[in-house]
PDB file of C-alpha atoms in Angstrom:
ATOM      1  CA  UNK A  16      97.492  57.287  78.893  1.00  0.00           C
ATOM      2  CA  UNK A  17      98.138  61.174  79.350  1.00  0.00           C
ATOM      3  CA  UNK A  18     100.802  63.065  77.110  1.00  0.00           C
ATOM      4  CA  UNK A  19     103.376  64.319  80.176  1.00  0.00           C
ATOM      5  CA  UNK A  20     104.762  66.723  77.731  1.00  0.00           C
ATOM      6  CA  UNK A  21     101.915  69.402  77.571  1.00  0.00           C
ATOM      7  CA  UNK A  22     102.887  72.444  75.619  1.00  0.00           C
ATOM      8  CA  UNK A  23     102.035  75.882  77.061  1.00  0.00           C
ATOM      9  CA  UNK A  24      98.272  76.652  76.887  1.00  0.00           C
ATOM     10  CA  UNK A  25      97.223  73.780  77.679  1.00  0.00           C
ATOM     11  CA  UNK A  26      95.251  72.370  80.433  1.00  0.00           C
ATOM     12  CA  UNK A  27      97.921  72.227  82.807  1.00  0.00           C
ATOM     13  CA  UNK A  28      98.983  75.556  81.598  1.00  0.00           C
ATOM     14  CA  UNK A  29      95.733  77.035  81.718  1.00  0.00           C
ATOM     15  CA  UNK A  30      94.926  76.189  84.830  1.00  0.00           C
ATOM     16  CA  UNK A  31      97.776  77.666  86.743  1.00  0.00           C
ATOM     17  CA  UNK A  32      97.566  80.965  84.739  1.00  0.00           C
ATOM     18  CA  UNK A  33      93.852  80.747  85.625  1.00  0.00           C
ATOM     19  CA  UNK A  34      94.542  80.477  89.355  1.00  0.00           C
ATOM     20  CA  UNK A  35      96.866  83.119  88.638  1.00  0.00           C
ATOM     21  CA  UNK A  36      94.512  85.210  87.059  1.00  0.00           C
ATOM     22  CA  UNK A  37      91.496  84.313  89.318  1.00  0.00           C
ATOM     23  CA  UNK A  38      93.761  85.559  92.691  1.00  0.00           C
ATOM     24  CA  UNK A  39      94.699  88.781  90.884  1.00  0.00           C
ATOM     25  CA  UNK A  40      91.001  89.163  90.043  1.00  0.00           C
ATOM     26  CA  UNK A  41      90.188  88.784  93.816  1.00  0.00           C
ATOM     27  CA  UNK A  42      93.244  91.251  94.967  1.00  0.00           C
ATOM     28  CA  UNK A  43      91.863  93.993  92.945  1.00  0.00           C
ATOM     29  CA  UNK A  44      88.186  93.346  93.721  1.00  0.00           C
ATOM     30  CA  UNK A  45      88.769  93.350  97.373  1.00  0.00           C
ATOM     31  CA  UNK A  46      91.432  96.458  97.030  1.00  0.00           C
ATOM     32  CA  UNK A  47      88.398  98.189  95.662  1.00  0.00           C
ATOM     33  CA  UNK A  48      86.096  97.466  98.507  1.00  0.00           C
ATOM     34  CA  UNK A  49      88.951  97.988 100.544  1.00  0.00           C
ATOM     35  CA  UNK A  50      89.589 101.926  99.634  1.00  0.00           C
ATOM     36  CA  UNK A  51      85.946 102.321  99.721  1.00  0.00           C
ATOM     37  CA  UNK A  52      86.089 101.013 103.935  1.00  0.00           C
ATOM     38  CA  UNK A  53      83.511  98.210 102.885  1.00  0.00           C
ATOM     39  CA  UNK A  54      83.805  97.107 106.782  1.00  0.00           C
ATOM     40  CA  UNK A  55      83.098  93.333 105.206  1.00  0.00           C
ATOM     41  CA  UNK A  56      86.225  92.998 102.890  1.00  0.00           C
ATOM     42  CA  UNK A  57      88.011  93.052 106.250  1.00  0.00           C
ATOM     43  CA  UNK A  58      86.328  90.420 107.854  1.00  0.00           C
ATOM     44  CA  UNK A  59      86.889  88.580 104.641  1.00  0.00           C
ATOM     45  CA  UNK A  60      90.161  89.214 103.834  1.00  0.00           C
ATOM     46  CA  UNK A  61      90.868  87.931 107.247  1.00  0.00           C
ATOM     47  CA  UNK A  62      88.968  84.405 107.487  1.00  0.00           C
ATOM     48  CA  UNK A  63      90.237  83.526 103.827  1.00  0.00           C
ATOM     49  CA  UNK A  64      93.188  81.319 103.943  1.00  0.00           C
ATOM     50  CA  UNK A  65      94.090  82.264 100.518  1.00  0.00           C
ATOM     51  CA  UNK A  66      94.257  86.099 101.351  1.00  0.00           C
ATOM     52  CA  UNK A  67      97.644  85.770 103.207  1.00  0.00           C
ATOM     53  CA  UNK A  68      99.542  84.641  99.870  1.00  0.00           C
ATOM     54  CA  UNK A  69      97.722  87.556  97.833  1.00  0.00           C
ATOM     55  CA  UNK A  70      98.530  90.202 101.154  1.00  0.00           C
ATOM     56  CA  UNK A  71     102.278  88.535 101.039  1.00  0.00           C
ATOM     57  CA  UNK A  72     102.191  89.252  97.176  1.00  0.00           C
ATOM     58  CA  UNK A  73     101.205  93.272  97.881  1.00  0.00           C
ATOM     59  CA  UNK A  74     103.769  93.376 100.537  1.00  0.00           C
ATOM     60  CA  UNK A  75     106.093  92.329  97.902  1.00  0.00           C
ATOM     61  CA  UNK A  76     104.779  94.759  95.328  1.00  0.00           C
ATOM     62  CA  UNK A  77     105.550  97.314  97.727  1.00  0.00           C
ATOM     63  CA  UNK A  78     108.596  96.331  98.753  1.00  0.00           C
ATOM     64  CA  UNK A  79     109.628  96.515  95.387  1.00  0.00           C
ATOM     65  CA  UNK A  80     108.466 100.032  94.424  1.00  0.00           C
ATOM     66  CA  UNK A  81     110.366 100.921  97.361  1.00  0.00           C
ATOM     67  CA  UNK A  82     113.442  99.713  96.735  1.00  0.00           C
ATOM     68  CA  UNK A  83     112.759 101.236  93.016  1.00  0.00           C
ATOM     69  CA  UNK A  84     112.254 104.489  94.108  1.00  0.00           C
ATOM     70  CA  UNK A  85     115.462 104.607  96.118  1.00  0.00           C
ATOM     71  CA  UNK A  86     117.529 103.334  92.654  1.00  0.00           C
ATOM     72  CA  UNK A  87     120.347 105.750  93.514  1.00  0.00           C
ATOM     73  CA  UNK A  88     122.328 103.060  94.967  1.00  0.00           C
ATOM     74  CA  UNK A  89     121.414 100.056  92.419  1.00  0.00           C
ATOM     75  CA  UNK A  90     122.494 103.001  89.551  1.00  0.00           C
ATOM     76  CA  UNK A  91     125.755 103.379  91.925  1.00  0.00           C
ATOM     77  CA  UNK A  92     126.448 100.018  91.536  1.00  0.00           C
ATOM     78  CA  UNK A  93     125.686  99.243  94.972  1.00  0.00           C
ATOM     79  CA  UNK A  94     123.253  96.352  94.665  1.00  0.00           C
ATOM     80  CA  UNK A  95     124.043  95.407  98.044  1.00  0.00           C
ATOM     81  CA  UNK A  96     121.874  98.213  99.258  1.00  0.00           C
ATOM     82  CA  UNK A  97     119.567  97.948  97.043  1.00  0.00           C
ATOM     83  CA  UNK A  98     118.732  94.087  98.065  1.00  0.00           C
ATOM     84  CA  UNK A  99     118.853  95.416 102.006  1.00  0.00           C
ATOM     85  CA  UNK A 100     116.369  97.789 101.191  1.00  0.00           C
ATOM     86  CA  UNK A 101     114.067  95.386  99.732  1.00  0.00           C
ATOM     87  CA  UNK A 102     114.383  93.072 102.807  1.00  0.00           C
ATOM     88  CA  UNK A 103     113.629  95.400 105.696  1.00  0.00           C
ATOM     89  CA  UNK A 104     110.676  97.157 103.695  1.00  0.00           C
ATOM     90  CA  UNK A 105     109.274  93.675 103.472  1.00  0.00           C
ATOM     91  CA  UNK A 106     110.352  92.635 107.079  1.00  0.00           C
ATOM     92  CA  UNK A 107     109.690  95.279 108.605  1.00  0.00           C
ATOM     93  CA  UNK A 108     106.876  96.883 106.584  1.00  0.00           C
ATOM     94  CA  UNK A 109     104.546  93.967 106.827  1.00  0.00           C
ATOM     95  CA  UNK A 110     105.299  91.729 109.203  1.00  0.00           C
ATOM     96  CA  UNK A 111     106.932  94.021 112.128  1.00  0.00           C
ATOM     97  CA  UNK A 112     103.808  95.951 111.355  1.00  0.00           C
ATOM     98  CA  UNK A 113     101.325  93.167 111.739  1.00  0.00           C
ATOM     99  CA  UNK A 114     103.111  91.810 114.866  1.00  0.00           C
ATOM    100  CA  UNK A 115     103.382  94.623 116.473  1.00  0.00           C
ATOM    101  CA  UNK A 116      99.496  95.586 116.258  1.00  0.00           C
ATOM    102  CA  UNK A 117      98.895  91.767 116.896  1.00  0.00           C
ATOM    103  CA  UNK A 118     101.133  91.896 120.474  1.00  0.00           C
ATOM    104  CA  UNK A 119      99.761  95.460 121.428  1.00  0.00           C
ATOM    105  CA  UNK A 120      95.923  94.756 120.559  1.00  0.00           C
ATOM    106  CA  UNK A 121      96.220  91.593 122.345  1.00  0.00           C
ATOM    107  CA  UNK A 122      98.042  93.498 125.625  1.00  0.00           C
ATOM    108  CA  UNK A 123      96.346  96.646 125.704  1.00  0.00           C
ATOM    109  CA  UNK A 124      93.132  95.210 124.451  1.00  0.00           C
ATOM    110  CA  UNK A 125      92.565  91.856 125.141  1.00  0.00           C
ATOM    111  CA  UNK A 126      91.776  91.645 121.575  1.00  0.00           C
ATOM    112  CA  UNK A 127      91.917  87.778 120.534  1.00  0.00           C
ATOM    113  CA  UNK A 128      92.320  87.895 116.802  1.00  0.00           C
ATOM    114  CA  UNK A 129      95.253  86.023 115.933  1.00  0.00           C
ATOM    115  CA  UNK A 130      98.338  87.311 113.428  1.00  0.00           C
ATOM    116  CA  UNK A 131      97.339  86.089 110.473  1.00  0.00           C
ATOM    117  CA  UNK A 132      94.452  87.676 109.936  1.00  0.00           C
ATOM    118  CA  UNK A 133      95.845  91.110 111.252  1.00  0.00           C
ATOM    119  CA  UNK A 134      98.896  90.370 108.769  1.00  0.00           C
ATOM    120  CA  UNK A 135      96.577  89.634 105.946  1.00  0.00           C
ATOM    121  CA  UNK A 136      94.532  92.749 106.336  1.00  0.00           C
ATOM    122  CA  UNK A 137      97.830  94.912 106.998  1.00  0.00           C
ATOM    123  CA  UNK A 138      98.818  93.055 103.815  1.00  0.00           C
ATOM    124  CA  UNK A 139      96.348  94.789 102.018  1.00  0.00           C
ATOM    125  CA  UNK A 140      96.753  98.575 103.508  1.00  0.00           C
ATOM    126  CA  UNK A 141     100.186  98.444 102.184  1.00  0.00           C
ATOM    127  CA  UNK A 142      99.120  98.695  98.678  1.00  0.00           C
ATOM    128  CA  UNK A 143      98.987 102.622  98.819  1.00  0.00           C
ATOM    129  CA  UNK A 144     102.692 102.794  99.933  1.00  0.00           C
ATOM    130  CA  UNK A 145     103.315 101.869  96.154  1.00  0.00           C
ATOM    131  CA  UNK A 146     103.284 105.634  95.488  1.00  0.00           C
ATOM    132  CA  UNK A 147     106.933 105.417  96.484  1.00  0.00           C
ATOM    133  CA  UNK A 148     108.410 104.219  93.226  1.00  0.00           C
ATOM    134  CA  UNK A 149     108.472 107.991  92.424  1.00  0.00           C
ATOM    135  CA  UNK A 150     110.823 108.310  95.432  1.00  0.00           C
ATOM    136  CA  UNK A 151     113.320 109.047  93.084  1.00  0.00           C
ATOM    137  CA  UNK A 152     111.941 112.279  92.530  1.00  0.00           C
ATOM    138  CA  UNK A 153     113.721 114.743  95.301  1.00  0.00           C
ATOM    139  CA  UNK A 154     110.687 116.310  97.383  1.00  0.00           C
ATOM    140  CA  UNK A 155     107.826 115.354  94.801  1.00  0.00           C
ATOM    141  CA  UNK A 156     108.791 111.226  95.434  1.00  0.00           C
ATOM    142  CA  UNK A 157     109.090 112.537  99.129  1.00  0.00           C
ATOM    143  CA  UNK A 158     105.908 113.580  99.374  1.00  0.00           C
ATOM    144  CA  UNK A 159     103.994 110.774  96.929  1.00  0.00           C
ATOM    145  CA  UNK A 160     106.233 108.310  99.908  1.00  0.00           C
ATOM    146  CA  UNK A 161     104.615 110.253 102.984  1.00  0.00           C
ATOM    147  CA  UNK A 162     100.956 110.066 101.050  1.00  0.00           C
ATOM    148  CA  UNK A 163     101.207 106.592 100.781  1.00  0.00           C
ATOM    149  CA  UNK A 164     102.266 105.851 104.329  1.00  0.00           C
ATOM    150  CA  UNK A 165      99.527 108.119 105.620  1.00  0.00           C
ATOM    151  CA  UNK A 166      96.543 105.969 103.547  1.00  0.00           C
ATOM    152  CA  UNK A 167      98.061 103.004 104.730  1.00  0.00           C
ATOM    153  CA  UNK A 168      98.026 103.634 108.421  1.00  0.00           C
ATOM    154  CA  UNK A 169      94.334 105.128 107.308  1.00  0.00           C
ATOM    155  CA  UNK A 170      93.743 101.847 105.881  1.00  0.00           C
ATOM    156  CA  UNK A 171      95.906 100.130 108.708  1.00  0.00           C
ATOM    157  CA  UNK A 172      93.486 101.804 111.495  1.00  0.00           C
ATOM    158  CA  UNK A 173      89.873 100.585 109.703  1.00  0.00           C
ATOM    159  CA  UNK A 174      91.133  97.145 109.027  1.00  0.00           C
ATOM    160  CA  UNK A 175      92.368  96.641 112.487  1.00  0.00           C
ATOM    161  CA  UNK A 176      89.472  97.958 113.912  1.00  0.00           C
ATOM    162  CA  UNK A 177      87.584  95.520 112.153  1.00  0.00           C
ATOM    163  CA  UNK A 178      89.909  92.312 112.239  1.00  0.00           C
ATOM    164  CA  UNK A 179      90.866  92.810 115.946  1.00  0.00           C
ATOM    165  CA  UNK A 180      87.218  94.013 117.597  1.00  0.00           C
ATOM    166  CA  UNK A 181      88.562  97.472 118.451  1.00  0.00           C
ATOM    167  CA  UNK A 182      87.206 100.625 119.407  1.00  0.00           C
ATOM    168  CA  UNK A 183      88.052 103.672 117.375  1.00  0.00           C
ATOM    169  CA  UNK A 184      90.225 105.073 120.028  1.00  0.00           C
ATOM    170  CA  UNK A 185      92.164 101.778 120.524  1.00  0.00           C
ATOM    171  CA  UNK A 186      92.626 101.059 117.033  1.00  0.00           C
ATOM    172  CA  UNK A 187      94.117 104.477 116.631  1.00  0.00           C
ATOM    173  CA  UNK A 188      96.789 103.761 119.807  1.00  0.00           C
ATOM    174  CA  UNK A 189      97.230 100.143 118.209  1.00  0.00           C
ATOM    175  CA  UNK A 190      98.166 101.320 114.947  1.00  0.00           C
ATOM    176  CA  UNK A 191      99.870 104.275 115.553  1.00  0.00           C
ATOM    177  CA  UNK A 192     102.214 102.556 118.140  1.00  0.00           C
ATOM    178  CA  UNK A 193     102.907  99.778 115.788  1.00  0.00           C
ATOM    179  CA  UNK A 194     103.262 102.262 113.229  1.00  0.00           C
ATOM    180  CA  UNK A 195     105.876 103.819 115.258  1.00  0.00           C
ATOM    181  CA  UNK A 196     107.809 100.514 116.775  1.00  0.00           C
ATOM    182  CA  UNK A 197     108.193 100.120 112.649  1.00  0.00           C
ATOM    183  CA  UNK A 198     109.472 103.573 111.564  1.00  0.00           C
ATOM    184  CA  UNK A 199     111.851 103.348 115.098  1.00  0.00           C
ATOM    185  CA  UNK A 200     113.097  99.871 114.115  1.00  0.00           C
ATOM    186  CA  UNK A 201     113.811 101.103 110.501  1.00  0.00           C
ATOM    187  CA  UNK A 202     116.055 103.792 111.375  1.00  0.00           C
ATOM    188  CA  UNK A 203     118.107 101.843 114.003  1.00  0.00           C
ATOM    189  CA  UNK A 204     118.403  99.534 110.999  1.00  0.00           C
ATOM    190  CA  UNK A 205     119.269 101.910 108.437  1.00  0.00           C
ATOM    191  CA  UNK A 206     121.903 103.673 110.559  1.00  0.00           C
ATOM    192  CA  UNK A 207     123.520  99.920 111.463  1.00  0.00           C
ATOM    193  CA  UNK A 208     123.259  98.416 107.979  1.00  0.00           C
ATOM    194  CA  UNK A 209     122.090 100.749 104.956  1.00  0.00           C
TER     195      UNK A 209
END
């Protein structure tokens, strides 16, 4: 008969921090081979069921260092803002993003891949846009913010490319125009809510 009250560090314990561990492991190996255009990581990243929690996780990250770098209004006591913030970088950072190539690779394309996989590789070419936790900093978190969106729509246009069975050229209009349907949706958002 099993002991139900297992104290940390334990087997049960272990194991979840080890699952833990192991998909943190993966995130960072396949980041690597991701900034170093390792065409397979895509194709990867994409068939692996397990890759859309760990691209949901980065989307988070990033979310978060967003919202961080724009503290003004959390240190104004506004947490409101703050919280809103969060939300639509997450929405509409990841998954406007991912929809939005998914619907216009699929229409201007034919391209079949489904969303997940273009929302688990999009997933992953957030992780530059971390760079805007310094967004705090007047023009220098300004430009660390634009540097980070630039790698990820550089990131964006090889893993979509890839994923979705793309020419060059069409994976440039695909990403770029969901690229823009984001950064237009933000700022009808920000000027209605934030």
């Amino acid at each position: 008969r099993a002991d139900v009250s297992q104290a940390p560090g334990t087997r049960t314990g272990t194991a979840h921090r080890g699952g833990l561990q192991t998909m943190f492991d993966r995130i960072a190996r396949r980041l690597y081979r991701f900034v170093r255009l390792d065409p397979s990581v895509y194709r990867e990243i994409a068939a692996d069921g397990r890759a859309t929690r760990e691209a949901a996780l980065i989307a988070l990250v990033v979310s978060l260092t967003i919202a961080l770098g724009g503290l003004m209004p959390l240190l104004r006591g506004q947490p409101t803002q703050f919280v809103l913030r969060l939300a639509t970088s997450l929405l509409l950072g990841w998954l406007l993003w991912s929809g939005a190539a998914k619907v216009l690779g699929t229409v201007l394309y034919q391209s079949a891949s489904p969303l997940l996989p273009v929302a688990r590789v999009l997933g992953y070419a957030m992780a530059p846009q971390v760079l805007a936790v310094f967004g705090f900093l007047d023009c220098l978190g300004l430009g660390l913010r634009a540097v980070g969106w630039v790698l990820s729509i550089f990131f964006g246009f090889h893993a979509v490319r890839e994923v979705m069975g793309l020419r060059s050229e069409s994976a440039v209009v695909t990403i770029t125009a969901s690229t823009l349907i984001v950064v237009g949706v933000y700022m009808v958002v920000v000027r209605l809510v934030l």
